[in-house]
Tab-separated table of C-alpha atoms in Angstrom:
chain	number	residue	atom	x	y	z
A	795	MET	CA	-23.611	37.405	16.712
A	796	GLN	CA	-24.815	41.025	16.620
A	797	PHE	CA	-22.132	41.888	14.054
A	798	ALA	CA	-23.202	38.932	11.868
A	799	ASN	CA	-26.846	39.938	12.149
A	800	ARG	CA	-26.067	43.497	11.005
A	801	ARG	CA	-24.077	42.153	8.029
A	802	ILE	CA	-26.885	39.777	7.025
A	803	SER	CA	-29.526	42.493	7.368
A	804	ALA	CA	-27.467	44.886	5.258
A	805	ASP	CA	-26.962	42.198	2.610
A	806	LEU	CA	-30.684	41.407	2.497
A	807	SER	CA	-31.443	45.110	2.178
A	808	ARG	CA	-29.087	45.397	-0.781
A	809	ARG	CA	-30.585	42.295	-2.373
A	810	GLY	CA	-34.060	43.721	-1.907
A	811	PHE	CA	-32.994	46.900	-3.658
A	812	VAL	CA	-31.449	44.941	-6.551
A	813	THR	CA	-34.553	42.748	-6.853
A	814	GLY	CA	-36.859	45.766	-6.910
A	815	LEU	CA	-34.659	47.508	-9.456
A	816	ALA	CA	-34.618	44.412	-11.657
A	817	ALA	CA	-38.418	44.124	-11.478
A	818	SER	CA	-38.751	47.754	-12.576
A	819	MET	CA	-36.326	47.156	-15.436
A	820	LEU	CA	-38.317	44.098	-16.481
A	821	SER	CA	-41.498	46.106	-16.929
A	822	LEU	CA	-39.617	48.632	-19.079
A	823	VAL	CA	-37.711	46.184	-21.241
A	824	LEU	CA	-40.593	43.749	-21.648
A	825	PRO	CA	-43.818	45.783	-21.758
A	826	GLY	CA	-46.859	43.629	-21.165
A	827	LEU	CA	-44.903	40.905	-19.380
A	828	SER	CA	-46.141	40.348	-15.855
A	829	ASN	CA	-43.112	40.691	-13.608
A	830	ALA	CA	-44.543	39.161	-10.464
A	831	GLN	CA	-46.761	36.322	-9.354
A	832	THR	CA	-50.413	37.319	-9.089
A	833	THR	CA	-51.259	35.677	-5.770
A	834	GLN	CA	-49.618	34.192	-2.706
A	835	PRO	CA	-49.116	30.399	-2.934
A	836	PRO	CA	-52.090	28.658	-1.317
A	837	ALA	CA	-51.989	27.009	2.068
A	838	PRO	CA	-52.862	23.314	2.383
A	839	PRO	CA	-56.599	22.693	2.913
A	840	ALA	CA	-57.550	22.667	6.576
A	841	LYS	CA	-59.426	19.374	6.135
A	842	PRO	CA	-59.219	16.415	3.756
A	843	VAL	CA	-60.979	17.138	0.443
A	844	LEU	CA	-63.704	14.801	-0.807
A	845	PHE	CA	-64.439	14.982	-4.549
A	846	THR	CA	-67.691	13.489	-5.831
A	847	ASN	CA	-69.705	13.394	-9.065
A	848	PHE	CA	-66.816	13.440	-11.543
A	849	ARG	CA	-65.762	11.414	-14.573
A	850	LEU	CA	-62.210	10.107	-14.210
A	851	PHE	CA	-59.382	9.943	-16.707
A	852	ASP	CA	-56.677	8.310	-14.609
A	853	GLY	CA	-53.685	8.804	-16.946
A	854	LYS	CA	-53.630	5.125	-17.947
A	855	SER	CA	-56.982	4.070	-19.370
A	856	SER	CA	-58.342	5.111	-22.779
A	857	THR	CA	-61.857	5.623	-21.408
A	858	LEU	CA	-63.506	7.573	-18.613
A	859	ARG	CA	-64.733	5.977	-15.409
A	860	ASP	CA	-67.920	7.095	-13.658
A	861	GLY	CA	-69.431	6.626	-10.207
A	862	LEU	CA	-66.296	7.312	-8.186
A	863	TYR	CA	-65.258	9.426	-5.238
A	864	MET	CA	-61.788	10.612	-4.271
A	865	VAL	CA	-60.294	11.780	-0.989
A	866	VAL	CA	-57.175	13.968	-0.923
A	867	GLU	CA	-55.266	14.182	2.347
A	868	GLY	CA	-52.063	16.164	2.574
A	869	ASP	CA	-50.169	16.002	-0.697
A	870	SER	CA	-51.601	12.724	-1.992
A	871	ILE	CA	-54.705	10.712	-2.850
A	872	SER	CA	-55.718	8.624	0.153
A	873	GLN	CA	-58.884	7.053	-1.260
A	874	LEU	CA	-60.307	6.396	-4.724
A	875	GLY	CA	-63.421	4.315	-4.501
A	876	ARG	CA	-66.628	3.423	-6.306
A	877	GLY	CA	-70.034	4.546	-5.145
A	878	GLN	CA	-70.498	6.834	-2.184
A	879	PRO	CA	-68.013	7.326	0.667
A	880	ALA	CA	-68.976	5.919	4.023
A	881	SER	CA	-68.968	9.413	5.522
A	882	SER	CA	-68.150	12.990	4.581
A	883	ASP	CA	-67.699	14.109	8.187
A	884	GLY	CA	-64.580	16.176	8.754
A	885	LYS	CA	-63.997	16.694	5.038
A	886	THR	CA	-64.462	19.522	2.572
A	887	LEU	CA	-66.984	18.225	0.022
A	888	ILE	CA	-66.652	19.313	-3.623
A	889	ASP	CA	-69.348	18.295	-6.122
A	890	CYS	CA	-67.693	18.271	-9.555
A	891	ASN	CA	-71.013	18.414	-11.432
A	892	GLY	CA	-70.109	15.627	-13.850
A	893	LYS	CA	-66.933	17.283	-15.145
A	894	VAL	CA	-63.828	15.318	-16.131
A	895	MET	CA	-61.015	14.908	-13.627
A	896	MET	CA	-57.562	14.111	-14.982
A	897	PRO	CA	-53.956	14.148	-13.766
A	898	GLY	CA	-51.919	17.322	-13.965
A	899	MET	CA	-49.984	17.360	-17.224
A	900	ILE	CA	-46.216	16.929	-17.564
A	901	ASP	CA	-44.013	18.754	-20.077
A	902	MET	CA	-40.881	16.707	-20.682
A	903	HIS	CA	-38.960	19.423	-22.533
A	904	TRP	CA	-39.375	22.819	-20.902
A	905	HIS	CA	-36.840	25.544	-20.169
A	906	ALA	CA	-38.122	27.323	-17.079
A	907	LEU	CA	-35.692	30.250	-17.298
A	908	LEU	CA	-35.837	30.646	-21.080
A	909	ALA	CA	-39.511	30.208	-21.863
A	910	ALA	CA	-40.823	33.769	-21.689
A	911	VAL	CA	-37.821	36.073	-22.116
A	912	PRO	CA	-36.309	37.093	-25.487
A	913	VAL	CA	-32.849	35.681	-26.076
A	914	GLN	CA	-31.378	39.198	-26.456
A	915	VAL	CA	-32.561	40.071	-22.941
A	916	ILE	CA	-31.175	36.835	-21.503
A	917	LEU	CA	-27.767	37.393	-23.066
A	918	GLN	CA	-27.557	40.995	-21.840
A	919	SER	CA	-29.139	40.789	-18.372
A	920	ASP	CA	-28.030	39.817	-14.902
A	921	ILE	CA	-29.133	36.278	-14.050
A	922	ALA	CA	-31.247	37.621	-11.152
A	923	PHE	CA	-33.303	39.538	-13.715
A	924	VAL	CA	-33.933	36.318	-15.658
A	925	HIS	CA	-34.992	34.504	-12.472
A	926	LEU	CA	-37.610	37.182	-11.782
A	927	ALA	CA	-39.165	36.650	-15.187
A	928	ALA	CA	-39.006	32.866	-14.701
A	929	SER	CA	-40.901	33.160	-11.415
A	930	ALA	CA	-43.841	34.854	-13.116
A	931	GLU	CA	-43.820	32.323	-15.940
A	932	ALA	CA	-43.724	29.430	-13.454
A	933	GLU	CA	-47.121	30.445	-12.083
A	934	ARG	CA	-48.559	30.743	-15.588
A	935	THR	CA	-47.166	27.310	-16.485
A	936	LEU	CA	-48.929	25.765	-13.508
A	937	LEU	CA	-52.237	27.490	-14.272
A	938	ARG	CA	-52.090	26.119	-17.816
A	939	GLY	CA	-52.421	22.696	-16.209
A	940	PHE	CA	-48.769	21.618	-16.327
A	941	THR	CA	-48.099	20.600	-12.747
A	942	THR	CA	-44.675	19.072	-13.527
A	943	ILE	CA	-41.921	19.929	-15.996
A	944	ARG	CA	-38.568	18.388	-16.811
A	945	ASP	CA	-36.186	21.274	-17.320
A	946	ALA	CA	-34.050	20.410	-20.339
A	947	GLY	CA	-31.218	22.824	-19.673
A	948	GLY	CA	-30.706	25.912	-17.543
A	949	PRO	CA	-29.998	27.003	-13.951
A	950	SER	CA	-33.445	26.203	-12.548
A	951	PHE	CA	-32.240	24.915	-9.161
A	952	ALA	CA	-33.131	28.067	-7.193
A	953	LEU	CA	-36.528	28.292	-8.897
A	954	LYS	CA	-37.260	24.684	-7.977
A	955	GLN	CA	-36.255	25.337	-4.358
A	956	ALA	CA	-38.503	28.399	-4.153
A	957	ILE	CA	-41.458	26.422	-5.530
A	958	ASP	CA	-40.896	23.351	-3.356
A	959	SER	CA	-40.582	25.492	-0.227
A	960	GLY	CA	-43.911	27.233	-0.926
A	961	MET	CA	-42.321	30.623	-1.531
A	962	ILE	CA	-43.816	30.927	-5.027
A	963	SER	CA	-46.305	29.024	-7.192
A	964	GLY	CA	-45.095	26.806	-10.007
A	965	PRO	CA	-44.821	23.254	-11.303
A	966	ARG	CA	-42.621	20.526	-9.923
A	967	ILE	CA	-39.234	20.748	-11.630
A	968	TYR	CA	-36.898	17.933	-12.620
A	969	PRO	CA	-33.752	20.006	-13.334
A	970	SER	CA	-30.989	18.962	-15.720
A	971	GLY	CA	-28.746	21.899	-14.874
A	972	ALA	CA	-26.456	23.344	-17.500
A	973	MET	CA	-26.697	21.613	-20.855
A	974	ILE	CA	-23.291	20.154	-21.559
A	975	THR	CA	-21.896	20.818	-25.031
A	976	THR	CA	-18.620	20.958	-26.921
A	977	THR	CA	-16.830	24.010	-28.230
A	978	GLY	CA	-18.996	25.279	-31.077
A	979	GLY	CA	-21.871	22.940	-30.262
A	980	HIS	CA	-25.497	23.906	-29.767
A	981	GLY	CA	-25.707	25.959	-26.586
A	982	ASP	CA	-22.271	27.526	-26.985
A	983	PHE	CA	-23.468	31.140	-27.013
A	984	ARG	CA	-20.050	32.688	-26.446
A	985	ALA	CA	-19.088	35.758	-28.420
A	986	LEU	CA	-16.176	35.387	-30.807
A	987	SER	CA	-14.260	37.812	-28.601
A	988	GLU	CA	-14.388	35.199	-25.797
A	989	MET	CA	-12.272	32.771	-27.798
A	990	PRO	CA	-9.884	31.026	-27.752
A	991	ARG	CA	-10.903	29.162	-24.652
A	992	THR	CA	-8.366	28.453	-21.937
A	993	SER	CA	-8.641	26.340	-18.807
A	994	SER	CA	-8.833	29.486	-16.654
A	995	GLN	CA	-11.349	31.352	-18.827
A	996	VAL	CA	-15.008	30.811	-17.975
A	997	THR	CA	-17.707	33.104	-19.350
A	998	GLN	CA	-20.457	34.644	-17.231
A	999	MET	CA	-23.136	32.458	-18.853
A	1000	GLU	CA	-21.145	29.372	-17.901
A	1001	ARG	CA	-20.793	30.636	-14.319
A	1002	ASP	CA	-24.552	31.300	-14.251
A	1003	GLY	CA	-25.211	27.696	-15.325
A	1004	GLY	CA	-26.684	28.311	-18.768
A	1005	PHE	CA	-24.343	25.859	-20.453
A	1006	ALA	CA	-21.113	23.995	-19.789
A	1007	ILE	CA	-18.379	23.287	-22.333
A	1008	ALA	CA	-16.523	19.977	-22.234
A	1009	ASP	CA	-14.127	18.723	-24.910
A	1010	THR	CA	-12.561	15.664	-23.250
A	1011	GLU	CA	-13.878	12.633	-21.376
A	1012	ASP	CA	-12.487	13.941	-18.091
A	1013	GLU	CA	-14.085	17.338	-18.624
A	1014	ILE	CA	-17.416	15.658	-19.324
A	1015	ARG	CA	-17.274	13.677	-16.091
A	1016	LEU	CA	-16.423	16.866	-14.209
A	1017	ARG	CA	-19.304	18.867	-15.715
A	1018	VAL	CA	-21.775	16.028	-15.100
A	1019	ARG	CA	-20.759	15.795	-11.454
A	1020	GLU	CA	-21.063	19.562	-11.070
A	1021	GLN	CA	-24.725	19.370	-12.108
A	1022	PHE	CA	-25.420	16.592	-9.614
A	1023	ILE	CA	-23.800	18.579	-6.809
A	1024	GLN	CA	-26.359	21.310	-7.484
A	1025	GLY	CA	-29.313	18.924	-7.524
A	1026	ALA	CA	-29.747	17.696	-11.109
A	1027	THR	CA	-32.144	14.774	-11.504
A	1028	GLN	CA	-30.808	13.803	-14.939
A	1029	ILE	CA	-28.170	15.145	-17.344
A	1030	LYS	CA	-28.651	16.970	-20.656
A	1031	LEU	CA	-25.977	16.449	-23.321
A	1032	VAL	CA	-25.855	18.143	-26.713
A	1033	GLY	CA	-25.213	15.531	-29.392
A	1034	SER	CA	-25.769	17.651	-32.495
A	1035	GLY	CA	-26.244	21.197	-33.700
A	1036	GLY	CA	-29.384	23.139	-32.872
A	1037	VAL	CA	-31.839	25.732	-34.104
A	1038	SER	CA	-31.264	28.680	-31.784
A	1039	THR	CA	-27.453	28.668	-31.714
A	1040	PRO	CA	-26.465	30.598	-34.852
A	1041	ARG	CA	-23.128	28.921	-35.565
A	1042	SER	CA	-24.109	25.266	-35.038
A	1043	PRO	CA	-25.579	23.559	-38.142
A	1044	LEU	CA	-28.117	20.807	-37.457
A	1045	ASP	CA	-25.961	18.128	-39.070
A	1046	MET	CA	-22.847	18.733	-36.955
A	1047	LEU	CA	-21.763	16.071	-34.451
A	1048	THR	CA	-20.389	17.050	-31.073
A	1049	PHE	CA	-19.252	14.350	-28.650
A	1050	THR	CA	-17.600	11.106	-29.708
A	1051	GLU	CA	-19.182	7.831	-28.655
A	1052	LYS	CA	-16.569	7.407	-25.897
A	1053	GLN	CA	-17.284	10.898	-24.591
A	1054	LEU	CA	-21.030	10.264	-24.556
A	1055	ARG	CA	-20.425	6.993	-22.741
A	1056	ALA	CA	-18.375	8.816	-20.093
A	1057	ALA	CA	-21.432	10.923	-19.271
A	1058	VAL	CA	-23.754	7.903	-19.292
A	1059	GLU	CA	-21.463	5.985	-16.914
A	1060	THR	CA	-21.131	8.962	-14.561
A	1061	ALA	CA	-24.901	9.490	-14.483
A	1062	ALA	CA	-25.368	5.771	-13.752
A	1063	ASP	CA	-22.939	6.140	-10.841
A	1064	TRP	CA	-25.395	8.706	-9.475
A	1065	GLY	CA	-28.371	6.415	-10.115
A	1066	THR	CA	-29.946	8.264	-13.019
A	1067	TYR	CA	-29.791	8.777	-16.794
A	1068	VAL	CA	-28.745	11.023	-19.699
A	1069	LEU	CA	-30.897	12.745	-22.310
A	1070	SER	CA	-29.245	13.766	-25.568
A	1071	HIS	CA	-30.199	16.628	-27.882
A	1072	ALA	CA	-29.935	15.031	-31.342
A	1073	TYR	CA	-31.683	15.648	-34.660
A	1074	THR	CA	-29.929	13.623	-37.346
A	1075	PRO	CA	-29.611	9.843	-37.796
A	1076	GLU	CA	-25.865	9.978	-37.114
A	1077	ALA	CA	-26.294	11.950	-33.887
A	1078	VAL	CA	-29.137	9.778	-32.621
A	1079	GLN	CA	-27.370	6.507	-33.450
A	1080	ARG	CA	-24.166	7.611	-31.741
A	1081	SER	CA	-26.088	8.576	-28.596
A	1082	VAL	CA	-28.098	5.343	-28.501
A	1083	THR	CA	-24.982	3.211	-29.028
A	1084	ALA	CA	-23.308	5.025	-26.132
A	1085	GLY	CA	-26.184	4.093	-23.804
A	1086	VAL	CA	-28.189	7.339	-23.721
A	1087	GLN	CA	-31.705	6.477	-22.530
A	1088	CYS	CA	-33.661	9.415	-23.950
A	1089	ILE	CA	-33.306	11.258	-27.259
A	1090	GLU	CA	-34.554	14.837	-27.420
A	1091	HIS	CA	-35.999	15.958	-30.762
A	1092	GLY	CA	-34.986	13.311	-33.340
A	1093	HIS	CA	-36.966	15.092	-36.068
A	1094	LEU	CA	-34.556	14.129	-38.870
A	1095	MET	CA	-34.119	10.441	-38.005
A	1096	ASP	CA	-34.596	7.667	-40.582
A	1097	ASP	CA	-36.067	4.176	-40.502
A	1098	LYS	CA	-32.796	2.514	-39.482
A	1099	THR	CA	-32.404	4.915	-36.580
A	1100	ALA	CA	-35.960	4.355	-35.362
A	1101	ALA	CA	-35.415	0.589	-35.451
A	1102	LEU	CA	-32.245	0.961	-33.366
A	1103	MET	CA	-34.074	3.079	-30.780
A	1104	ALA	CA	-36.866	0.521	-30.526
A	1105	LYS	CA	-34.390	-2.355	-30.175
A	1106	ASN	CA	-32.563	-0.598	-27.334
A	1107	GLY	CA	-35.714	0.622	-25.581
A	1108	THR	CA	-34.593	4.238	-25.973
A	1109	TRP	CA	-37.166	6.933	-25.268
A	1110	LEU	CA	-37.990	9.614	-27.821
A	1111	SER	CA	-38.900	12.949	-26.251
A	1112	THR	CA	-39.948	14.978	-29.266
A	1113	GLN	CA	-42.029	18.050	-30.014
A	1114	PRO	CA	-44.930	18.424	-32.468
A	1115	PHE	CA	-43.572	21.434	-34.346
A	1116	VAL	CA	-45.909	21.899	-37.321
A	1117	ASN	CA	-45.634	25.581	-38.296
A	1118	GLU	CA	-43.767	28.789	-37.545
A	1119	ASP	CA	-46.364	29.817	-34.946
A	1120	ASP	CA	-44.713	27.234	-32.678
A	1121	VAL	CA	-41.593	29.380	-32.249
A	1122	GLY	CA	-40.739	32.972	-31.442
A	1123	PRO	CA	-38.816	35.376	-33.684
A	1124	LEU	CA	-35.751	33.736	-35.245
A	1125	ALA	CA	-32.642	35.006	-36.977
A	1126	PRO	CA	-32.571	34.055	-40.695
A	1127	GLN	CA	-30.100	31.196	-40.236
A	1128	SER	CA	-32.099	29.803	-37.300
A	1129	ARG	CA	-35.353	30.085	-39.270
A	1130	GLU	CA	-33.904	27.931	-42.061
A	1131	LYS	CA	-32.996	25.243	-39.547
A	1132	PHE	CA	-36.416	25.397	-37.887
A	1133	LEU	CA	-38.136	24.917	-41.251
A	1134	GLU	CA	-36.024	21.781	-41.686
A	1135	VAL	CA	-37.215	20.545	-38.289
A	1136	ILE	CA	-40.864	21.222	-39.185
A	1137	ALA	CA	-40.429	19.277	-42.422
A	1138	GLY	CA	-39.227	16.234	-40.457
A	1139	THR	CA	-41.891	16.254	-37.721
A	1140	ASP	CA	-44.496	14.121	-39.510
A	1141	ARG	CA	-41.998	11.454	-40.529
A	1142	ALA	CA	-40.504	11.268	-37.026
A	1143	PHE	CA	-43.874	10.591	-35.376
A	1144	LYS	CA	-44.845	8.065	-38.058
A	1145	LEU	CA	-41.554	6.214	-37.582
A	1146	ALA	CA	-42.077	6.202	-33.825
A	1147	ARG	CA	-45.507	4.615	-34.271
A	1148	LYS	CA	-44.247	2.129	-36.850
A	1149	HIS	CA	-41.461	0.826	-34.617
A	1150	GLY	CA	-43.243	1.108	-31.265
A	1151	ILE	CA	-40.795	3.596	-29.768
A	1152	LYS	CA	-41.628	4.897	-26.296
A	1153	VAL	CA	-42.643	8.505	-26.968
A	1154	ALA	CA	-42.837	11.348	-24.439
A	1155	PHE	CA	-44.574	14.683	-24.969
A	1156	GLY	CA	-42.724	17.980	-24.592
A	1157	THR	CA	-42.918	21.457	-26.079
A	1158	ASP	CA	-39.504	23.218	-26.030
A	1159	LEU	CA	-41.102	26.668	-26.274
A	1160	ILE	CA	-38.522	29.388	-25.638
A	1161	PHE	CA	-37.774	33.101	-25.807
A	1162	SER	CA	-41.392	34.362	-26.065
A	1163	GLN	CA	-44.178	34.784	-23.524
A	1164	THR	CA	-46.731	34.652	-26.343
A	1165	VAL	CA	-45.357	31.366	-27.648
A	1166	ALA	CA	-45.068	29.913	-24.126
A	1167	ALA	CA	-48.763	30.606	-23.601
A	1168	GLY	CA	-49.436	28.042	-26.357
A	1169	GLN	CA	-48.106	25.159	-24.260
A	1170	GLY	CA	-51.508	23.444	-24.229
A	1171	ARG	CA	-52.045	24.202	-27.915
A	1172	MET	CA	-48.927	22.162	-28.684
A	1173	LEU	CA	-50.672	19.117	-27.236
A	1174	THR	CA	-53.550	19.588	-29.686
A	1175	HIS	CA	-51.052	19.154	-32.560
A	1176	MET	CA	-50.750	15.526	-31.481
A	1177	LYS	CA	-54.155	14.815	-33.058
A	1178	ARG	CA	-52.291	14.361	-36.360
A	1179	TRP	CA	-50.832	11.067	-35.116
A	1180	TYR	CA	-52.698	10.036	-31.956
A	1181	SER	CA	-56.202	9.908	-30.542
A	1182	GLY	CA	-57.162	12.324	-27.787
A	1183	ALA	CA	-56.846	9.536	-25.207
A	1184	GLU	CA	-53.392	8.548	-26.497
A	1185	ALA	CA	-52.145	12.141	-26.453
A	1186	LEU	CA	-53.424	12.765	-22.924
A	1187	THR	CA	-51.952	9.487	-21.697
A	1188	MET	CA	-48.601	10.509	-23.176
A	1189	ALA	CA	-48.727	13.905	-21.414
A	1190	THR	CA	-49.605	12.311	-18.067
A	1191	GLY	CA	-48.981	8.655	-17.227
A	1192	THR	CA	-46.385	7.941	-19.929
A	1193	ASN	CA	-44.354	11.042	-19.102
A	1194	GLY	CA	-44.537	10.027	-15.455
A	1195	GLN	CA	-42.825	6.750	-16.336
A	1196	LEU	CA	-39.961	8.616	-17.986
A	1197	LEU	CA	-39.562	10.890	-14.955
A	1198	ALA	CA	-39.167	7.787	-12.799
A	1199	LEU	CA	-35.954	6.911	-14.675
A	1200	SER	CA	-34.221	9.478	-12.457
A	1201	GLY	CA	-34.180	6.720	-9.845
A	1202	HIS	CA	-32.167	7.691	-6.769
A	1203	ARG	CA	-32.125	11.349	-7.854
A	1204	ASN	CA	-35.927	11.550	-8.018
A	1205	PRO	CA	-37.004	14.353	-5.641
A	1206	TYR	CA	-40.679	13.303	-5.734
A	1207	PRO	CA	-40.987	9.651	-4.686
A	1208	ARG	CA	-44.754	9.237	-5.166
A	1209	LYS	CA	-46.305	8.527	-8.564
A	1210	LEU	CA	-46.876	11.410	-10.968
A	1211	GLY	CA	-49.092	11.577	-14.048
A	1212	VAL	CA	-51.733	9.184	-12.719
A	1213	LEU	CA	-54.695	9.407	-10.365
A	1214	GLU	CA	-54.670	6.431	-8.022
A	1215	GLU	CA	-54.365	5.819	-4.310
A	1216	GLY	CA	-50.935	6.873	-3.047
A	1217	ALA	CA	-50.175	9.138	-6.022
A	1218	TYR	CA	-49.502	12.842	-5.626
A	1219	ALA	CA	-52.696	14.899	-5.663
A	1220	ASP	CA	-51.836	16.758	-8.879
A	1221	LEU	CA	-55.103	17.032	-10.755
A	1222	LEU	CA	-57.216	19.098	-13.140
A	1223	LEU	CA	-60.988	19.407	-13.461
A	1224	VAL	CA	-61.943	20.030	-17.088
A	1225	ASP	CA	-65.207	21.577	-18.241
A	1226	GLY	CA	-65.824	19.104	-21.072
A	1227	ASN	CA	-64.362	15.801	-22.226
A	1228	PRO	CA	-60.730	16.272	-23.379
A	1229	LEU	CA	-60.549	12.690	-24.671
A	1230	GLU	CA	-63.131	13.637	-27.288
A	1231	ASN	CA	-62.133	17.301	-27.646
A	1232	LEU	CA	-58.413	17.803	-27.074
A	1233	ASP	CA	-58.784	21.483	-27.990
A	1234	LEU	CA	-60.157	22.097	-24.486
A	1235	ILE	CA	-56.564	21.932	-23.205
A	1236	ALA	CA	-55.587	24.874	-25.428
A	1237	ASN	CA	-57.825	27.263	-23.468
A	1238	PRO	CA	-56.995	26.572	-19.813
A	1239	GLU	CA	-58.318	29.867	-18.472
A	1240	GLN	CA	-61.821	28.979	-19.627
A	1241	ASN	CA	-61.854	25.181	-19.433
A	1242	LEU	CA	-59.796	24.286	-16.343
A	1243	ARG	CA	-62.100	24.707	-13.362
A	1244	ILE	CA	-59.681	23.274	-10.782
A	1245	VAL	CA	-55.894	23.132	-10.756
A	1246	MET	CA	-54.526	21.238	-7.756
A	1247	LYS	CA	-50.905	20.413	-7.066
A	1248	ASP	CA	-49.618	18.690	-3.951
A	1249	GLY	CA	-53.159	18.672	-2.575
A	1250	LYS	CA	-53.342	22.487	-2.729
A	1251	PHE	CA	-55.835	24.480	-4.789
A	1252	TYR	CA	-54.043	26.864	-7.142
A	1253	LYS	CA	-57.323	27.449	-8.981
A	1254	ASN	CA	-60.841	26.521	-7.922
A	1255	THR	CA	-63.950	27.971	-9.509
A	1256	LEU	CA	-66.318	25.502	-7.811
A	1257	LYS	CA	-67.959	26.088	-4.483
A	1258	ALA	CA	-67.200	23.743	-1.608
């Protein structure tokens, strides 16, 4: 026992040294990027919290409700009633001064480890270095009002564990694990010197969980199961080419329909679903036909494709990319592809409205802390196609419905994205009416007076 204790202590000491060294490197390589969380995660309130004098957007209704009170006990909402509570004894009373209370927002396409770090740094750094940067960005994500994210590819399992255990501050994470692609597909970031691939050759990025290559049905089932072993709540497949991978054109197809179906069947065996990265009509149609329940992106789809998605009840998780400010620096070939995506954004949203497709809101902001800071600004782009109430409902209650598709793999059994009795106490207090002025969400530092997640105050500028 003493020998084991000495070995563990020595190992922790070495890890502490490596962590400190990585943090110092981070400040040198990325000047201006905060390399640590600013505060300790908050403790749960000592007493139940009673909120009064607020206007409620509950994540479902298109209008605000007045004359309510809310009691938060533990991690959830225990009471939501009209009028005045019978008693405030034994509770912390917070007068919201007529401000608008709404659910914490949900980003359905976020990459927790990729959001704030340049791709060159990610490709050249130890994975521990990337996790340090992700920790700092997790706190910023939460303080922007996004209390939950669905991670659409990347090794975010340790980050999720650290957040859930109260070690650091950050949003709830629904992890997909490594995005599963084919040789040469989007996400295959291998150098040419790492080819040809053999069964015994696995690159460091694959070992770190950044992506997983599968070229047969059996390999796909294996890679899917590997993500579930680590704690994935759903699976991310790559059905077409992508913007950020230099050698994968947008129009390329990756998996066959049978291969896609192998992943869908394996995910169903685990009680959850598959999301597929797909831009073109051919890629989207192949994924939908194979039983994929959520399409990511879909910017280049046509009318026939939209009709098929609506008929099958397939979700569209897309991003309102409208200009080059919505992305970080790109290589020339990637920039050309991104301009093609921007050109298709308007048509994709109009087709979704025309056919009544279930649409989820996500941002997919990667490789730049400056761009990641515009997470709320991306929601304001939705004004081109939706009212403020519709956009906020999409980013809260509607996204919560999509998260629930993870079924047996759902790590958070209470409702998310809504404010009602029994739901998680994830809420924001907004200085102004975001249903009428969606731009308030773009400036969270000024306009979010309270950020609560799990019944804990991560930001509170009001006096109890």
